[in-house]
Short mmCIF file of C-alpha atoms in Angstrom, two decimals:
data_model
loop_
_atom_site.label_atom_id
_atom_site.label_comp_id
_atom_site.label_asym_id
_atom_site.label_seq_id
_atom_site.Cartn_x
_atom_site.Cartn_y
_atom_site.Cartn_z
CA MET N 1 9.33 4.33 3.87
CA THR N 2 12.40 5.11 6.30
CA ALA N 3 10.09 3.53 7.62
CA ASN N 4 7.45 5.69 5.94
CA ALA N 5 4.28 7.67 6.99
CA THR N 6 1.66 8.25 4.33
CA PRO N 7 -0.42 11.45 4.43
CA ALA N 8 -4.15 11.33 4.06
CA GLY N 9 -6.27 13.02 1.46
CA SER N 10 -8.00 16.26 2.30
CA ALA N 11 -10.96 16.14 4.66
CA PRO N 12 -13.50 18.91 5.25
CA PRO N 13 -12.26 21.38 7.85
CA VAL N 14 -13.17 20.79 11.48
CA ALA N 15 -14.09 23.84 13.49
CA THR N 16 -11.62 24.90 16.16
CA PRO N 17 -12.65 23.58 19.59
CA PRO N 18 -12.57 25.59 22.81
CA ALA N 19 -9.07 25.83 24.28
CA SER N 20 -10.08 23.60 27.19
CA ASP N 21 -10.84 20.75 24.78
CA LEU N 22 -7.70 21.02 22.64
CA ARG N 23 -5.92 18.70 25.05
CA ARG N 24 -8.61 16.10 24.47
CA ILE N 25 -8.11 16.25 20.69
CA THR N 26 -4.34 16.13 21.20
CA TYR N 27 -4.77 12.97 23.27
CA ILE N 28 -7.03 11.46 20.60
CA SER N 29 -4.49 12.26 17.86
CA ALA N 30 -1.64 10.87 19.96
CA ALA N 31 -3.57 7.63 20.54
CA ALA N 32 -4.17 7.26 16.79
CA SER N 33 -0.48 8.00 16.13
CA LEU N 34 0.57 5.05 18.28
CA GLY N 35 0.06 3.03 15.12
CA GLY N 36 2.92 5.07 13.67
CA PHE N 37 5.06 4.17 16.69
CA LEU N 38 4.37 0.48 16.01
CA PHE N 39 5.06 1.10 12.31
CA GLY N 40 8.56 2.33 13.17
CA TYR N 41 9.12 -0.22 15.93
CA ASP N 42 8.10 -3.28 13.94
CA SER N 43 9.98 -2.13 10.83
CA ALA N 44 13.28 -1.66 12.64
CA VAL N 45 13.20 -4.28 15.42
CA ILE N 46 14.50 -6.95 13.00
CA ASN N 47 17.82 -5.06 12.94
CA GLY N 48 18.81 -6.36 16.37
CA ALA N 49 17.45 -9.86 15.86
CA VAL N 50 18.91 -10.66 12.45
CA THR N 51 22.24 -12.02 13.72
CA GLY N 52 20.45 -14.37 16.12
CA ILE N 53 18.14 -15.48 13.32
CA GLN N 54 21.12 -16.30 11.10
CA HIS N 55 22.70 -18.40 13.86
CA ARG N 56 19.44 -20.17 14.74
CA PHE N 57 18.43 -21.17 11.21
CA ASP N 58 21.82 -21.08 9.43
CA VAL N 59 20.44 -18.94 6.59
CA SER N 60 22.48 -17.37 3.79
CA ALA N 61 22.75 -13.65 3.04
CA GLY N 62 20.12 -13.98 0.32
CA GLN N 63 17.70 -15.80 2.61
CA THR N 64 18.29 -13.17 5.29
CA GLY N 65 17.30 -10.46 2.83
CA THR N 66 14.14 -12.34 1.92
CA ILE N 67 13.13 -12.75 5.58
CA VAL N 68 13.72 -9.09 6.37
CA ALA N 69 12.06 -7.85 3.18
CA SER N 70 9.03 -10.14 3.53
CA ALA N 71 7.39 -7.64 5.88
CA LEU N 72 7.36 -5.10 3.05
CA LEU N 73 5.19 -7.35 0.89
CA GLY N 74 2.65 -7.43 3.70
CA SER N 75 2.99 -3.66 4.09
CA ALA N 76 2.14 -3.08 0.44
CA PHE N 77 -0.95 -5.28 0.76
CA GLY N 78 -2.06 -3.64 4.01
CA ALA N 79 -1.68 -0.17 2.55
CA ALA N 80 -3.61 -1.20 -0.57
CA ILE N 81 -6.66 -2.39 1.38
CA ALA N 82 -6.58 0.11 4.26
CA GLY N 83 -8.66 2.83 2.61
CA ARG N 84 -11.49 0.59 1.40
CA LEU N 85 -11.50 -1.38 4.63
CA ALA N 86 -11.74 1.83 6.68
CA ASP N 87 -14.69 2.98 4.57
CA ARG N 88 -16.40 -0.37 5.06
CA VAL N 89 -15.88 -1.14 8.77
CA GLY N 90 -14.68 2.16 10.23
CA ARG N 91 -11.41 3.79 11.20
CA LEU N 92 -11.32 2.41 14.74
CA ARG N 93 -11.89 -1.19 13.70
CA VAL N 94 -8.98 -0.93 11.27
CA MET N 95 -6.81 0.38 14.14
CA HIS N 96 -7.93 -2.54 16.31
CA LEU N 97 -7.18 -4.97 13.47
CA ALA N 98 -3.71 -3.46 13.04
CA ALA N 99 -3.05 -3.75 16.80
CA ALA N 100 -4.12 -7.41 16.75
CA LEU N 101 -1.91 -8.18 13.74
CA PHE N 102 1.07 -6.45 15.38
CA ALA N 103 0.61 -8.57 18.52
CA ILE N 104 0.07 -11.83 16.60
CA SER N 105 3.13 -11.16 14.43
CA ALA N 106 5.29 -10.39 17.48
CA LEU N 107 4.31 -13.63 19.20
CA GLY N 108 4.56 -15.77 16.07
CA SER N 109 7.88 -14.40 14.86
CA SER N 110 9.43 -14.79 18.31
CA MET N 111 8.78 -18.55 18.34
CA PRO N 112 9.12 -19.74 14.73
CA PHE N 113 9.69 -23.36 13.72
CA SER N 114 11.75 -22.40 10.66
CA ALA N 115 13.09 -19.43 8.76
CA TRP N 116 10.18 -19.56 6.36
CA ASP N 117 7.38 -19.43 8.91
CA LEU N 118 9.33 -16.55 10.49
CA GLY N 119 9.03 -14.84 7.11
CA ALA N 120 5.30 -15.56 7.11
CA TRP N 121 4.87 -13.97 10.54
CA ARG N 122 6.85 -10.98 9.26
CA VAL N 123 4.32 -10.66 6.41
CA VAL N 124 1.54 -10.49 9.01
CA GLY N 125 3.39 -7.71 10.81
CA GLY N 126 3.90 -5.99 7.49
CA MET N 127 0.15 -6.01 6.88
CA ALA N 128 -0.26 -4.23 10.22
CA ILE N 129 2.37 -1.67 9.17
CA GLY N 130 0.50 -1.02 5.91
CA LEU N 131 -2.80 -0.54 7.74
CA ALA N 132 -1.22 1.75 10.36
CA SER N 133 0.62 3.81 7.75
CA LEU N 134 -2.67 4.99 6.27
CA ILE N 135 -5.32 4.85 8.97
CA GLY N 136 -3.58 7.07 11.54
CA PRO N 137 -3.05 10.11 9.27
CA SER N 138 -6.49 9.63 7.70
CA TYR N 139 -8.25 9.57 11.07
CA ILE N 140 -6.33 12.60 12.38
CA ALA N 141 -7.14 14.60 9.23
CA GLU N 142 -10.82 13.92 9.81
CA VAL N 143 -11.00 14.77 13.51
CA ALA N 144 -8.42 17.57 13.91
CA PRO N 145 -9.47 21.25 13.86
CA ALA N 146 -8.30 23.01 10.70
CA ASP N 147 -5.87 25.40 12.39
CA HIS N 148 -4.17 22.59 14.31
CA ARG N 149 -4.27 19.88 11.64
CA GLY N 150 -0.67 20.23 10.42
CA ARG N 151 0.78 20.04 13.92
CA LEU N 152 -1.40 17.11 14.94
CA ALA N 153 -0.77 15.27 11.67
CA SER N 154 2.98 15.54 12.32
CA PHE N 155 2.46 13.24 15.32
CA GLN N 156 2.52 10.28 12.92
CA GLN N 157 6.01 10.98 11.55
CA ALA N 158 7.31 11.80 15.03
CA ALA N 159 5.83 8.54 16.32
CA ILE N 160 7.53 6.55 13.56
CA VAL N 161 11.03 7.83 14.36
CA LEU N 162 10.37 7.37 18.08
CA GLY N 163 9.30 3.79 17.38
CA ILE N 164 12.50 3.14 15.44
CA THR N 165 14.57 4.52 18.31
CA ALA N 166 12.61 2.58 20.94
CA SER N 167 13.18 -0.68 19.07
CA GLN N 168 16.94 -0.09 18.97
CA LEU N 169 16.99 0.81 22.67
CA VAL N 170 15.04 -2.33 23.59
CA ASN N 171 17.26 -4.47 21.33
CA TRP N 172 20.41 -3.12 22.97
CA ALA N 173 19.04 -3.57 26.50
CA ILE N 174 17.97 -7.16 25.83
CA ALA N 175 21.32 -7.97 24.23
CA GLN N 176 23.11 -6.57 27.28
CA GLY N 177 21.20 -9.07 29.41
CA ALA N 178 22.52 -11.85 27.15
CA ASP N 179 26.21 -10.86 27.26
CA GLY N 180 25.86 -8.56 24.27
CA LYS N 181 24.75 -11.15 21.72
CA SER N 182 21.28 -11.70 20.28
CA GLU N 183 21.95 -15.42 19.70
CA ASN N 184 22.63 -16.08 23.39
CA PRO N 185 19.94 -17.58 25.66
CA LEU N 186 18.09 -15.30 28.05
CA GLY N 187 15.85 -17.34 30.34
CA PRO N 188 13.63 -19.77 28.41
CA LEU N 189 14.22 -18.02 25.06
CA HIS N 190 17.10 -16.49 23.13
CA ALA N 191 17.69 -12.75 23.18
CA TRP N 192 16.55 -12.28 19.56
CA GLN N 193 13.22 -13.92 20.42
CA TRP N 194 12.64 -11.46 23.28
CA MET N 195 13.46 -8.60 20.89
CA LEU N 196 10.71 -9.64 18.49
CA MET N 197 8.23 -10.49 21.26
CA ALA N 198 8.61 -7.09 22.96
CA ALA N 199 6.40 -5.47 20.29
CA VAL N 200 3.40 -7.07 22.03
CA VAL N 201 3.54 -4.35 24.70
CA PRO N 202 3.01 -1.30 22.43
CA ALA N 203 0.51 -3.34 20.36
CA LEU N 204 -1.67 -3.89 23.43
CA ALA N 205 -1.30 -0.22 24.40
CA TYR N 206 -2.45 0.77 20.89
CA TRP N 207 -5.51 -1.49 21.13
CA PHE N 208 -6.42 -0.24 24.60
CA LEU N 209 -6.00 3.48 23.85
CA THR N 210 -7.97 3.32 20.60
CA LEU N 211 -10.88 1.77 22.51
CA ARG N 212 -11.16 5.11 24.32
CA ILE N 213 -11.37 7.48 21.36
CA PRO N 214 -14.42 8.28 19.19
CA GLU N 215 -15.07 7.00 15.70
CA SER N 216 -14.48 9.46 12.87
CA PRO N 217 -17.61 11.62 12.35
CA HIS N 218 -16.84 11.51 8.62
CA PHE N 219 -17.24 7.72 8.56
CA LEU N 220 -20.38 7.81 10.74
CA VAL N 221 -22.05 10.37 8.46
CA ALA N 222 -21.00 8.42 5.35
CA THR N 223 -22.71 5.31 6.73
CA GLY N 224 -25.85 7.17 7.84
CA ARG N 225 -25.25 6.96 11.60
CA LEU N 226 -26.12 10.55 12.37
CA VAL N 227 -26.90 10.03 16.06
CA GLN N 228 -23.45 8.49 16.64
CA ALA N 229 -21.88 11.23 14.50
CA ARG N 230 -23.39 13.93 16.74
CA ALA N 231 -22.09 12.11 19.82
CA ALA N 232 -18.61 11.82 18.30
CA LEU N 233 -18.59 15.52 17.44
CA ARG N 234 -19.62 16.40 20.99
CA ASP N 235 -16.76 14.28 22.27
CA LEU N 236 -14.31 15.99 19.93
CA ARG N 237 -15.55 19.57 20.32
CA GLY N 238 -16.69 19.54 23.92
CA THR N 239 -19.99 21.13 22.94
CA GLN N 240 -23.23 20.39 21.11
CA ASP N 241 -23.09 23.76 19.32
CA GLY N 242 -22.46 23.56 15.59
CA THR N 243 -22.65 19.80 15.30
CA ASP N 244 -25.57 19.90 12.84
CA ASP N 245 -23.71 22.44 10.67
CA ARG N 246 -20.64 20.22 10.69
CA ILE N 247 -22.70 17.18 9.71
CA ALA N 248 -24.21 19.17 6.85
CA GLU N 249 -20.70 20.12 5.66
CA ILE N 250 -19.62 16.48 5.63
CA GLN N 251 -22.78 15.41 3.79
CA HIS N 252 -22.20 18.10 1.16
CA ALA N 253 -18.57 17.00 0.70
CA LEU N 254 -19.65 13.37 0.31
CA ARG N 255 -22.26 14.28 -2.32
CA THR N 256 -19.97 16.48 -4.39
CA GLY N 257 -16.65 14.71 -3.91
CA HIS N 258 -14.99 13.00 -6.86
CA LYS N 259 -13.39 9.62 -6.25
CA PRO N 260 -10.38 9.48 -8.57
CA ARG N 261 -9.55 6.32 -10.44
CA VAL N 262 -6.28 5.06 -11.90
CA ARG N 263 -7.50 5.92 -15.40
CA ASP N 264 -7.53 9.59 -14.37
CA LEU N 265 -3.72 9.39 -14.10
CA LEU N 266 -3.16 8.27 -17.69
CA ASP N 267 -1.62 10.43 -20.38
CA GLY N 268 -1.41 9.56 -24.07
CA ARG N 269 2.20 10.71 -24.51
CA PHE N 270 3.94 9.49 -21.37
CA GLY N 271 1.70 6.68 -20.12
CA LEU N 272 1.06 8.61 -16.92
CA LEU N 273 0.67 12.33 -16.35
CA PRO N 274 4.07 14.06 -15.91
CA ILE N 275 3.11 15.17 -12.40
CA VAL N 276 2.44 11.52 -11.48
CA TRP N 277 5.85 10.49 -12.82
CA ALA N 278 7.36 13.26 -10.68
CA GLY N 279 5.65 11.84 -7.58
CA ILE N 280 6.79 8.30 -8.43
CA GLY N 281 10.34 9.56 -8.94
CA LEU N 282 10.37 11.23 -5.53
CA ALA N 283 9.00 8.10 -3.87
CA VAL N 284 11.53 5.79 -5.55
CA PHE N 285 14.60 7.97 -5.00
CA GLN N 286 13.75 8.23 -1.30
CA GLN N 287 14.44 4.50 -1.02
CA LEU N 288 17.20 4.02 -3.61
CA VAL N 289 19.63 6.03 -1.47
CA GLY N 290 19.61 3.02 0.89
CA ILE N 291 18.23 4.64 4.03
CA ASN N 292 16.44 1.53 5.26
CA VAL N 293 19.67 -0.46 5.06
CA ILE N 294 20.67 1.57 8.13
CA PHE N 295 17.44 0.77 9.98
CA TYR N 296 17.13 -2.88 8.95
CA TYR N 297 20.73 -4.05 8.72
CA SER N 298 23.02 -1.64 10.59
CA SER N 299 23.84 -4.27 13.22
CA LEU N 300 25.04 -6.65 10.49
CA LEU N 301 26.68 -3.77 8.64
CA TRP N 302 28.95 -2.81 11.53
CA GLN N 303 29.69 -6.43 12.38
CA SER N 304 30.78 -6.88 8.75
CA VAL N 305 33.64 -4.45 9.33
CA GLY N 306 34.80 -6.02 12.58
CA ILE N 307 32.74 -4.21 15.26
CA ASP N 308 31.33 -6.50 17.98
CA GLN N 309 27.58 -7.08 18.14
CA SER N 310 26.94 -5.14 21.36
CA SER N 311 28.71 -2.06 20.00
CA SER N 312 26.87 -2.48 16.69
CA LEU N 313 23.53 -2.34 18.48
CA LEU N 314 24.64 0.77 20.36
CA ILE N 315 25.60 2.44 17.06
CA SER N 316 22.16 1.54 15.70
CA LEU N 317 20.60 3.29 18.69
CA SER N 318 22.72 6.41 18.16
CA THR N 319 21.74 6.67 14.48
CA SER N 320 18.08 6.39 15.51
CA ILE N 321 18.55 9.33 17.89
CA ILE N 322 20.12 11.30 15.03
CA ASN N 323 17.04 10.42 13.00
CA ILE N 324 14.81 12.03 15.65
CA VAL N 325 16.96 15.17 15.75
CA GLY N 326 16.90 15.51 11.97
CA THR N 327 13.13 15.00 11.83
CA VAL N 328 12.55 17.75 14.41
CA VAL N 329 14.81 20.12 12.45
CA ALA N 330 12.91 19.31 9.24
CA MET N 331 9.56 20.04 10.92
CA LEU N 332 10.91 23.44 12.02
CA LEU N 333 12.37 24.36 8.62
CA ILE N 334 10.03 22.91 6.02
CA ASP N 335 7.59 25.85 5.97
CA ARG N 336 10.34 28.46 6.35
CA VAL N 337 12.91 27.21 3.86
CA GLY N 338 10.63 25.35 1.47
CA ARG N 339 10.37 21.75 0.33
CA LYS N 340 12.63 21.86 -2.72
CA PRO N 341 15.65 23.58 -1.07
CA LEU N 342 15.54 21.05 1.78
CA ALA N 343 15.37 18.14 -0.67
CA LEU N 344 18.30 19.50 -2.72
CA THR N 345 20.40 20.10 0.38
CA GLY N 346 19.61 16.62 1.65
CA SER N 347 20.52 15.01 -1.68
CA LEU N 348 23.95 16.66 -1.74
CA GLY N 349 24.58 15.87 1.92
CA MET N 350 23.60 12.24 1.43
CA ALA N 351 25.73 11.89 -1.71
CA VAL N 352 28.84 13.20 0.05
CA SER N 353 28.20 11.12 3.19
CA LEU N 354 27.61 7.93 1.21
CA ALA N 355 30.72 8.55 -0.90
CA PHE N 356 32.84 8.83 2.26
CA ALA N 357 31.23 5.63 3.61
CA ALA N 358 32.02 3.82 0.34
CA TRP N 359 35.64 4.96 0.56
CA ALA N 360 35.96 3.84 4.17
CA PHE N 361 34.38 0.43 3.52
CA SER N 362 36.84 -0.17 0.67
CA TYR N 363 39.48 -0.74 3.37
CA ARG N 364 37.64 -3.73 4.83
CA THR N 365 39.94 -6.74 5.08
CA GLY N 366 39.72 -10.33 6.25
CA SER N 367 36.87 -12.81 6.09
CA GLY N 368 34.43 -14.60 8.36
CA SER N 369 34.96 -13.66 12.00
CA SER N 370 38.29 -11.94 11.19
CA LEU N 371 36.85 -8.93 9.37
CA SER N 372 38.33 -5.55 10.25
CA ILE N 373 38.72 -1.97 9.09
CA PRO N 374 41.53 0.46 10.03
CA ASP N 375 40.72 2.83 12.89
CA ALA N 376 40.86 5.97 10.72
CA GLN N 377 38.53 4.54 8.08
CA GLY N 378 36.26 3.13 10.80
CA THR N 379 35.89 6.60 12.30
CA VAL N 380 35.09 8.05 8.88
CA ALA N 381 32.49 5.32 8.29
CA LEU N 382 30.79 6.03 11.62
CA ILE N 383 30.67 9.79 11.03
CA ALA N 384 29.50 9.30 7.44
CA ALA N 385 26.69 6.95 8.50
CA HIS N 386 25.42 9.40 11.12
CA ALA N 387 25.71 12.31 8.69
CA PHE N 388 23.79 10.31 6.06
CA VAL N 389 20.93 9.61 8.48
CA PHE N 390 20.82 13.27 9.54
CA PHE N 391 20.75 14.61 5.97
CA PHE N 392 18.00 12.12 5.09
CA ALA N 393 15.90 12.92 8.14
CA VAL N 394 16.20 16.68 7.72
CA SER N 395 15.10 16.45 4.09
CA TRP N 396 13.69 13.45 2.24
CA GLY N 397 12.34 11.71 5.34
CA VAL N 398 9.72 14.46 5.77
CA VAL N 399 9.77 16.32 2.44
CA LEU N 400 8.60 13.36 0.35
CA TRP N 401 5.35 12.85 2.25
CA VAL N 402 4.62 16.55 2.50
CA MET N 403 5.16 17.02 -1.24
CA VAL N 404 3.12 14.04 -2.42
CA GLY N 405 0.29 15.34 -0.26
CA GLU N 406 0.50 18.74 -1.96
CA MET N 407 1.81 18.39 -5.50
CA PHE N 408 -1.10 16.61 -7.21
CA PRO N 409 -4.28 18.32 -8.47
CA LEU N 410 -7.30 17.69 -6.24
CA ARG N 411 -9.06 15.63 -8.91
CA ILE N 412 -6.31 12.96 -8.91
CA ARG N 413 -4.73 13.42 -5.48
CA ALA N 414 -5.90 10.23 -3.75
CA ALA N 415 -5.16 7.95 -6.73
CA ALA N 416 -1.79 9.58 -7.45
CA MET N 417 -0.77 9.32 -3.80
CA SER N 418 -1.66 5.62 -3.84
CA VAL N 419 0.54 5.03 -6.89
CA ALA N 420 3.45 6.97 -5.36
CA THR N 421 3.08 5.06 -2.08
CA ALA N 422 3.09 1.73 -3.92
CA ALA N 423 6.25 2.77 -5.77
CA ASN N 424 7.88 3.65 -2.45
CA TRP N 425 7.07 0.25 -0.93
CA ILE N 426 8.35 -1.57 -4.05
CA ALA N 427 11.63 0.36 -4.02
CA ASN N 428 11.96 -0.27 -0.29
CA TRP N 429 11.49 -4.00 -0.88
CA ALA N 430 14.05 -4.04 -3.74
CA VAL N 431 16.76 -2.34 -1.66
CA THR N 432 16.04 -4.45 1.44
CA GLU N 433 16.00 -7.72 -0.51
CA SER N 434 19.20 -6.97 -2.44
CA PHE N 435 21.46 -5.49 0.24
CA PRO N 436 22.77 -8.69 1.89
CA ARG N 437 23.83 -10.16 -1.46
CA MET N 438 25.28 -6.87 -2.69
CA SER N 439 27.23 -6.26 0.51
CA ASP N 440 28.71 -9.77 0.31
CA TRP N 441 29.78 -8.95 -3.25
CA SER N 442 31.23 -5.51 -2.40
CA LEU N 443 30.14 -3.34 0.52
CA SER N 444 32.08 -0.37 -0.83
CA SER N 445 30.52 -0.62 -4.31
CA THR N 446 27.06 -0.95 -2.77
CA TYR N 447 27.46 2.32 -0.91
CA GLY N 448 28.97 3.88 -4.01
CA LEU N 449 25.80 2.94 -5.88
CA TYR N 450 23.64 4.53 -3.17
CA ALA N 451 25.79 7.68 -3.45
CA CYS N 452 25.10 7.78 -7.20
CA PHE N 453 21.35 7.53 -6.57
CA ALA N 454 21.60 10.40 -4.06
CA LEU N 455 23.33 12.52 -6.69
CA LEU N 456 20.71 11.58 -9.29
CA SER N 457 17.98 12.57 -6.83
CA PHE N 458 19.51 16.08 -6.76
CA VAL N 459 19.35 16.30 -10.56
CA PHE N 460 15.80 14.95 -10.56
CA VAL N 461 14.49 17.45 -8.01
CA ALA N 462 16.36 20.38 -9.56
CA GLY N 463 15.01 19.70 -13.05
CA LEU N 464 11.60 18.07 -12.67
CA VAL N 465 10.05 18.95 -9.30
CA ARG N 466 8.17 22.18 -8.64
CA GLU N 467 8.10 23.90 -5.26
CA THR N 468 4.78 23.51 -3.43
CA ASN N 469 5.47 25.65 -0.37
CA GLY N 470 3.03 28.51 0.09
CA ARG N 471 0.73 27.45 -2.77
CA LYS N 472 -2.92 26.57 -2.26
CA LEU N 473 -3.90 22.98 -2.97
CA GLU N 474 -6.39 24.25 -5.55
CA GLU N 475 -3.52 25.82 -7.52
CA MET N 476 -1.72 22.56 -8.13
CA GLY N 477 -1.92 21.28 -11.66
#
């Protein structure tokens, strides 16, 4: 993931509550989605702090990439254990664990002794991201009424892009208090330390709000706590009526449900089933276009072409706002236009935008603190970067997670989604780890490579991906 939200597997439908109680369920879903806000915030906050980190610890470009990418290793681990942990201890306890890890990571990474223990604290934050990426959508799918599930589930993606934007706004505001530079002191700490520490505030809010929402009835029934399940259903529905019927539905689903395994994904000819390869391809291409370079490194990126740090942080904020706009447009269009047309349009738009950025960056001259780019090419680079973010947000940012939630047959959906998610995290890590070295080698060639991947993603979707819009989940095969 942009910073990525992972959809949950199907849960038995929840009956529609009375209109007077819909606000309660909306509040509950919003509280659960605060994990998505922290997902976006913690993923992107490093963007503002990275220059200060380089000055404090005198790290190379390669070491910078390792520090930034270390969170993704924790994310992969957190996502891998989230499902089983939620089934063992409950959805709410996983949310509380994620909130605690977010807070611990924020405090630890803001006061590191060395670059390497900073990386370790980033791994802890990454584990929280991995937990939050799965538990929020899973919980919402289990508590939301069927006819409002899609809208409520979209809270997670909206929260992620809001978290990204909030982190860039906080970074810019803190830098302004330190004369525009993250390496400058601000009170007892440096500005970059305050940037990383600020995540404690939403982490505490997440912990507090999730103390006030009910446990998933699905989990309570699965663990035999029927009295608590009835109480949770009353809290969700605002009435005692129908709770026994709902419990019976969940019990039936638990008895008859098939838990897919990795072996179900295997195919004698291709190693994995073709539909699984299609999902992996979508997940990998979403990252290979370099979107998270914008969210993790844009401050460094603009400084590398001669723009001062304060202005770089402001540009990072503006691209985050574009990300929100594009996400809203995607949510409005995805059911009307379809998934595949949006993905194809996004691929072409990203390819063109990245090609223009590569051309503009080829005019970079100078070295060290004397880097610059001509005004005309600088303007093109700025427009191209914003256009790239918009085309991503309006297409692949949302389309990927909608499609991987729909494209797989029911019998393999959960396992196939896990494999696709793992592929997405690995590709994210590879791009994040490699960018600082590649940009030092040739920033223009790096963006040219991302443009090629965007073009290849068009070919991949056009030739190998089937439209899922308007088709029942039971029809997928």
